[in-house]
Coordinates of C-alpha atoms and ligand atoms in Angstrom, one line a residue:
X1 CA -62.5 0.8 -23.2
X2 CA -61.0 -2.5 -22.0
X3 CA -59.6 -3.2 -18.6
X4 CA -56.2 -2.0 -17.6
X5 CA -53.8 -2.9 -14.8
X6 CA -52.8 -0.2 -12.4
X7 CA -51.1 0.1 -9.0
X8 CA -53.5 2.2 -7.1
X9 CA -52.9 4.2 -3.9
X10 CA -55.2 3.4 -0.9
X11 CA -56.7 6.6 0.4
X12 CA -58.9 5.1 3.1
X13 CA -59.8 1.6 4.2
X14 CA -62.3 1.3 7.1
X15 CA -64.6 -1.3 8.5
X16 CA -68.1 0.1 8.7
X17 CA -69.8 -3.1 10.1
X18 CA -68.6 -6.5 11.4
X19 CA -66.6 -8.0 8.4
X20 CA -67.7 -5.2 6.0
X21 CA -65.1 -2.8 4.9
X22 CA -65.0 0.2 2.6
X23 CA -61.8 1.1 0.7
X24 CA -61.2 4.2 -1.4
X25 CA -58.3 4.3 -3.9
X26 CA -57.0 6.8 -6.4
X27 CA -58.0 6.1 -9.9
X28 CA -56.7 9.0 -12.1
X29 CA -58.8 9.1 -15.2
X30 CA -56.9 12.3 -16.2
X31 CA -53.8 10.1 -16.6
X32 CA -55.6 8.0 -19.2
X33 CA -57.3 5.3 -17.1
X34 CA -60.8 4.3 -18.2
X35 CA -63.8 5.5 -16.1
X36 CA -65.9 2.7 -14.7
X37 CA -69.6 2.5 -14.8
X38 CA -72.2 0.9 -12.6
X39 CA -72.1 -2.8 -12.3
X40 CA -68.5 -3.3 -13.4
X41 CA -65.9 -4.8 -11.1
X42 CA -62.1 -4.9 -10.6
X43 CA -59.7 -7.7 -9.8
X44 CA -58.0 -6.7 -6.6
X45 CA -54.6 -8.0 -5.4
X46 CA -52.4 -6.7 -2.6
X47 CA -50.1 -9.7 -2.5
X48 CA -47.3 -11.1 -4.7
X49 CA -48.1 -13.6 -7.5
X50 CA -46.2 -16.3 -5.7
X51 CA -48.2 -15.8 -2.5
X52 CA -51.6 -17.2 -1.5
X53 CA -54.3 -16.9 -2.3
X54 CA -53.5 -17.7 -5.9
X55 CA -56.4 -15.8 -7.4
X56 CA -57.1 -12.0 -7.2
X57 CA -60.4 -11.0 -5.7
X58 CA -63.2 -9.7 -8.0
X59 CA -64.9 -6.8 -6.2
X60 CA -67.6 -4.6 -7.7
X61 CA -67.3 -0.8 -7.9
X62 CA -69.3 0.6 -5.0
X63 CA -68.8 4.2 -6.0
X64 CA -66.8 6.3 -8.4
X65 CA -66.1 10.0 -8.0
X66 CA -65.1 11.5 -11.3
X67 CA -64.1 14.8 -9.8
X68 CA -61.9 13.4 -7.1
X69 CA -60.8 10.6 -9.3
X70 CA -61.5 8.0 -6.7
X71 CA -62.9 4.5 -6.7
X72 CA -64.6 3.0 -3.7
X73 CA -65.1 -0.8 -3.0
X74 CA -67.4 -2.2 -0.3
X75 CA -66.3 -5.7 0.5
X76 CA -67.0 -8.5 2.9
X77 CA -64.1 -10.0 4.7
X78 CA -64.4 -13.7 4.3
X79 CA -61.1 -15.5 3.8
X80 CA -57.4 -14.9 3.2
X81 CA -57.6 -12.6 0.2
X82 CA -60.1 -10.2 1.7
X83 CA -58.2 -10.3 5.1
X84 CA -55.2 -9.1 3.2
X85 CA -57.2 -6.3 1.6
X86 CA -58.6 -5.4 5.0
X87 CA -55.0 -5.0 6.3
X88 CA -54.2 -2.3 3.8
X89 CA -53.6 1.2 5.2
X90 CA -53.8 4.6 3.6
X91 CA -50.7 5.3 1.6
X92 CA -50.1 1.7 0.7
X93 CA -51.0 0.4 -2.8
X94 CA -52.6 -2.6 -4.5
X95 CA -53.0 -3.9 -8.0
X96 CA -56.3 -3.3 -9.7
X97 CA -57.3 -4.8 -13.1
X98 CA -60.4 -3.2 -14.5
X99 CA -63.0 -2.0 -15.1
X100 CA -64.2 -5.5 -16.0
X101 CA -67.6 -6.8 -17.2
X102 CA -70.5 -5.2 -19.0
X103 CA -72.1 -3.4 -16.1
X104 CA -75.7 -2.0 -16.2
X105 CA -76.8 -0.2 -19.4
X106 CA -78.1 2.8 -17.6
X107 CA -79.1 4.6 -20.8
X108 CA -81.3 1.7 -21.8
X109 CA -82.8 1.5 -18.2
X110 CA -83.7 5.2 -18.4
X111 CA -85.3 4.7 -21.8
X112 CA -87.3 1.7 -20.5
X113 CA -88.4 3.6 -17.4
X114 CA -89.7 6.5 -19.5
X115 CA -90.4 8.6 -16.3
X116 CA -91.8 5.7 -14.3
X117 CA -90.0 4.6 -11.1
X118 CA -87.5 1.8 -11.0
X119 CA -86.9 -0.6 -8.1
X120 CA -83.3 -1.4 -7.0
X121 CA -83.2 -4.6 -4.9
X122 CA -80.1 -5.6 -2.9
X123 CA -79.3 -8.4 -0.5
X124 CA -76.4 -8.1 2.0
X125 CA -73.1 -7.3 0.4
X126 CA -75.0 -7.4 -3.0
X127 CA -76.0 -3.8 -2.2
X128 CA -72.4 -2.8 -3.0
X129 CA -72.7 -2.3 -6.8
X130 CA -76.1 -0.6 -6.4
X131 CA -74.8 2.6 -5.0
X132 CA -73.0 3.7 -8.2
X133 CA -76.0 2.4 -10.1
X134 CA -78.4 4.7 -8.1
X135 CA -76.0 7.6 -8.5
X136 CA -75.9 7.2 -12.3
X137 CA -79.6 6.6 -12.7
X138 CA -80.6 9.5 -10.4
X139 CA -78.3 11.8 -12.4
X140 CA -80.1 10.7 -15.6
X141 CA -83.4 11.7 -14.0
X142 CA -84.6 8.2 -13.0
X143 CA -87.0 7.9 -10.0
X144 CA -85.6 5.1 -7.7
X145 CA -86.8 3.1 -4.8
X146 CA -84.4 0.9 -2.9
X147 CA -85.3 -2.5 -1.3
X148 CA -82.7 -4.2 0.8
X149 CA -82.5 -7.4 2.7
X150 CA -80.0 -8.1 5.5
X151 CA -79.6 -10.9 8.0
X152 CA -79.7 -8.5 11.0
X153 CA -78.1 -5.0 10.9
X154 CA -78.2 -3.1 7.7
X155 CA -75.1 -1.1 6.7
X156 CA -74.2 1.6 4.2
X157 CA -77.8 2.6 3.5
X158 CA -77.3 6.3 4.3
X159 CA -75.2 6.6 1.1
X160 CA -78.3 5.8 -1.0
X161 CA -80.5 8.5 0.5
X162 CA -79.6 11.3 -1.9
X163 CA -80.6 9.1 -4.9
X164 CA -83.7 7.1 -3.8
X165 CA -87.2 8.4 -3.0
X166 CA -87.8 5.6 -0.6
X167 CA -85.6 3.0 1.1
X168 CA -87.3 -0.2 2.5
X169 CA -85.4 -2.7 4.6
X170 CA -86.2 -6.3 5.5
X171 CA -84.2 -8.4 7.9
X172 CA -84.1 -12.1 8.7
X173 CA -83.9 -11.3 12.4
X174 CA -86.5 -8.6 12.4
X175 CA -84.0 -6.2 14.1
X176 CA -84.7 -3.5 11.5
X177 CA -87.6 -3.0 9.1
X178 CA -89.8 -5.8 7.9
X179 CA -89.2 -9.1 9.6
X180 CA -88.8 -11.5 6.6
X181 CA -87.6 -11.6 3.1
X182 CA -87.2 -8.5 0.9
X183 CA -89.2 -10.3 -1.8
X184 CA -92.2 -10.2 0.5
X185 CA -92.3 -6.4 0.4
X186 CA -91.4 -5.9 -3.3
X187 CA -94.3 -5.3 -5.7
X188 CA -92.7 -5.2 -9.2
X189 CA -96.0 -4.2 -10.9
X190 CA -95.4 -0.7 -9.3
X191 CA -92.2 -0.3 -11.3
X192 CA -91.0 0.1 -14.9
X193 CA -88.0 -2.2 -14.2
X194 CA -86.3 -4.0 -11.4
X195 CA -82.5 -4.2 -10.9
X196 CA -81.1 -6.6 -8.5
X197 CA -77.9 -7.9 -6.9
X198 CA -77.5 -10.3 -4.0
X199 CA -77.7 -14.0 -3.1
X200 CA -78.9 -16.2 -5.9
X201 CA -81.9 -17.4 -3.9
X202 CA -83.0 -13.8 -3.4
X203 CA -82.5 -12.8 -7.1
X204 CA -84.3 -15.9 -8.2
X205 CA -87.3 -14.8 -6.1
X206 CA -87.1 -11.3 -7.5
X207 CA -86.9 -12.7 -11.0
X208 CA -90.0 -14.8 -10.4
X209 CA -92.0 -11.9 -9.1
X210 CA -91.0 -9.8 -12.1
X211 CA -91.8 -12.5 -14.5
X212 CA -95.3 -12.9 -13.0
X213 CA -95.8 -9.1 -13.2
X214 CA -94.4 -8.8 -16.7
X215 CA -91.7 -6.3 -15.5
X216 CA -88.2 -6.4 -17.0
X217 CA -85.5 -7.4 -14.5
X218 CA -81.7 -7.2 -14.7
X219 CA -79.6 -9.3 -12.3
X220 CA -76.0 -8.9 -11.4
X221 CA -74.4 -12.3 -10.8
X222 CA -71.5 -13.2 -8.6
X223 CA -69.1 -16.1 -9.4
X224 CA -65.7 -17.3 -8.4
X225 CA -63.3 -15.8 -11.0
X226 CA -59.7 -16.5 -12.1
X227 CA -58.9 -14.2 -14.9
X228 CA -61.8 -11.8 -14.8
X229 CA -61.3 -11.1 -18.5
X230 CA -63.2 -13.9 -20.3
X231 CA -60.0 -15.9 -21.0
X232 CA -60.2 -18.9 -18.6
X233 CA -63.9 -19.8 -18.9
X234 CA -63.8 -20.5 -15.2
X235 CA -66.9 -18.4 -14.5
X236 CA -69.1 -19.8 -17.3
X237 CA -72.8 -20.0 -16.6
X238 CA -75.5 -21.6 -18.6
X239 CA -78.2 -19.3 -19.8
X240 CA -81.2 -19.7 -22.0
X241 CA -79.2 -18.3 -24.9
X242 CA -76.1 -20.5 -24.4
X243 CA -73.0 -20.5 -22.2
X244 CA -71.8 -17.1 -21.1
X245 CA -68.9 -15.9 -19.0
X246 CA -70.1 -13.9 -15.9
X247 CA -66.9 -11.8 -16.0
X248 CA -67.0 -10.7 -19.6
X249 CA -70.6 -11.3 -20.9
X250 CA -71.9 -10.3 -17.5
X251 CA -72.0 -9.9 -14.6
X252 CA -75.4 -8.2 -15.5
X253 CA -77.9 -10.3 -17.4
X254 CA -81.6 -10.1 -18.1
X255 CA -83.1 -12.2 -15.3
X256 CA -85.2 -14.4 -17.6
X257 CA -81.9 -15.6 -19.3
X258 CA -80.4 -16.9 -16.1
X259 CA -83.3 -17.9 -13.9
X260 CA -85.9 -20.6 -14.7
Ligands
LIG1 FE1 -61.9 -16.3 -16.5 FE2 -64.4 -15.4 -16.3 S1 -62.9 -15.6 -14.7 S2 -63.4 -16.3 -18.0

């Protein structure tokens, strides 16, 4: 089902770490709204169309609870748009357009894994879309191991514990876990597939390791977006199979298509 626009009520909006906030909103699928799946995103806007910033903020789905009919976003407060999102309080509302993008094909990942474990690799706020991914894959019987890289203090990892057999952390500062890059502790040959989201430099490193090990890798890209719906071509990226829009053809791509 394609994206819809909906004025959603904020249920909770809390900061869980410096500049990292988690917002839960009501998303009533029982009223006909499409259910999102892992790797999709929404365009969020809590300000009028004649107010700045001009563009809505694309934010990936962190979690979706079908029973409670709630969507959760984990987002980093960077500039004016996300500052305005941070200021929202329970009971207020914002405009959501989505779910957008292709997301992860979890059925295909489960088929590829065929009972072998899958590695999920996140970097910083790139861990946000991986929670719903782990929830969906775990529900489908997939064995998962999570690898995460952060600058200093990790956040939100306790949410992954019900779904992942192991959680490994690397930090640039050495404050928690391995002191170094997450790519230094990842061994793709131990896995049936690797799924990643985070900074481009990290995903490029993950893709390179997977390529060398002959292990399939899917990467979720981030781009500045205007429409979020494939109409403006503002998020076009060049892949080995031609130009693609990150918002509509992606954000999830086979890593070998987008990285050298
Ligand atoms: Fe408009 Fe992707 S943001 S085509």
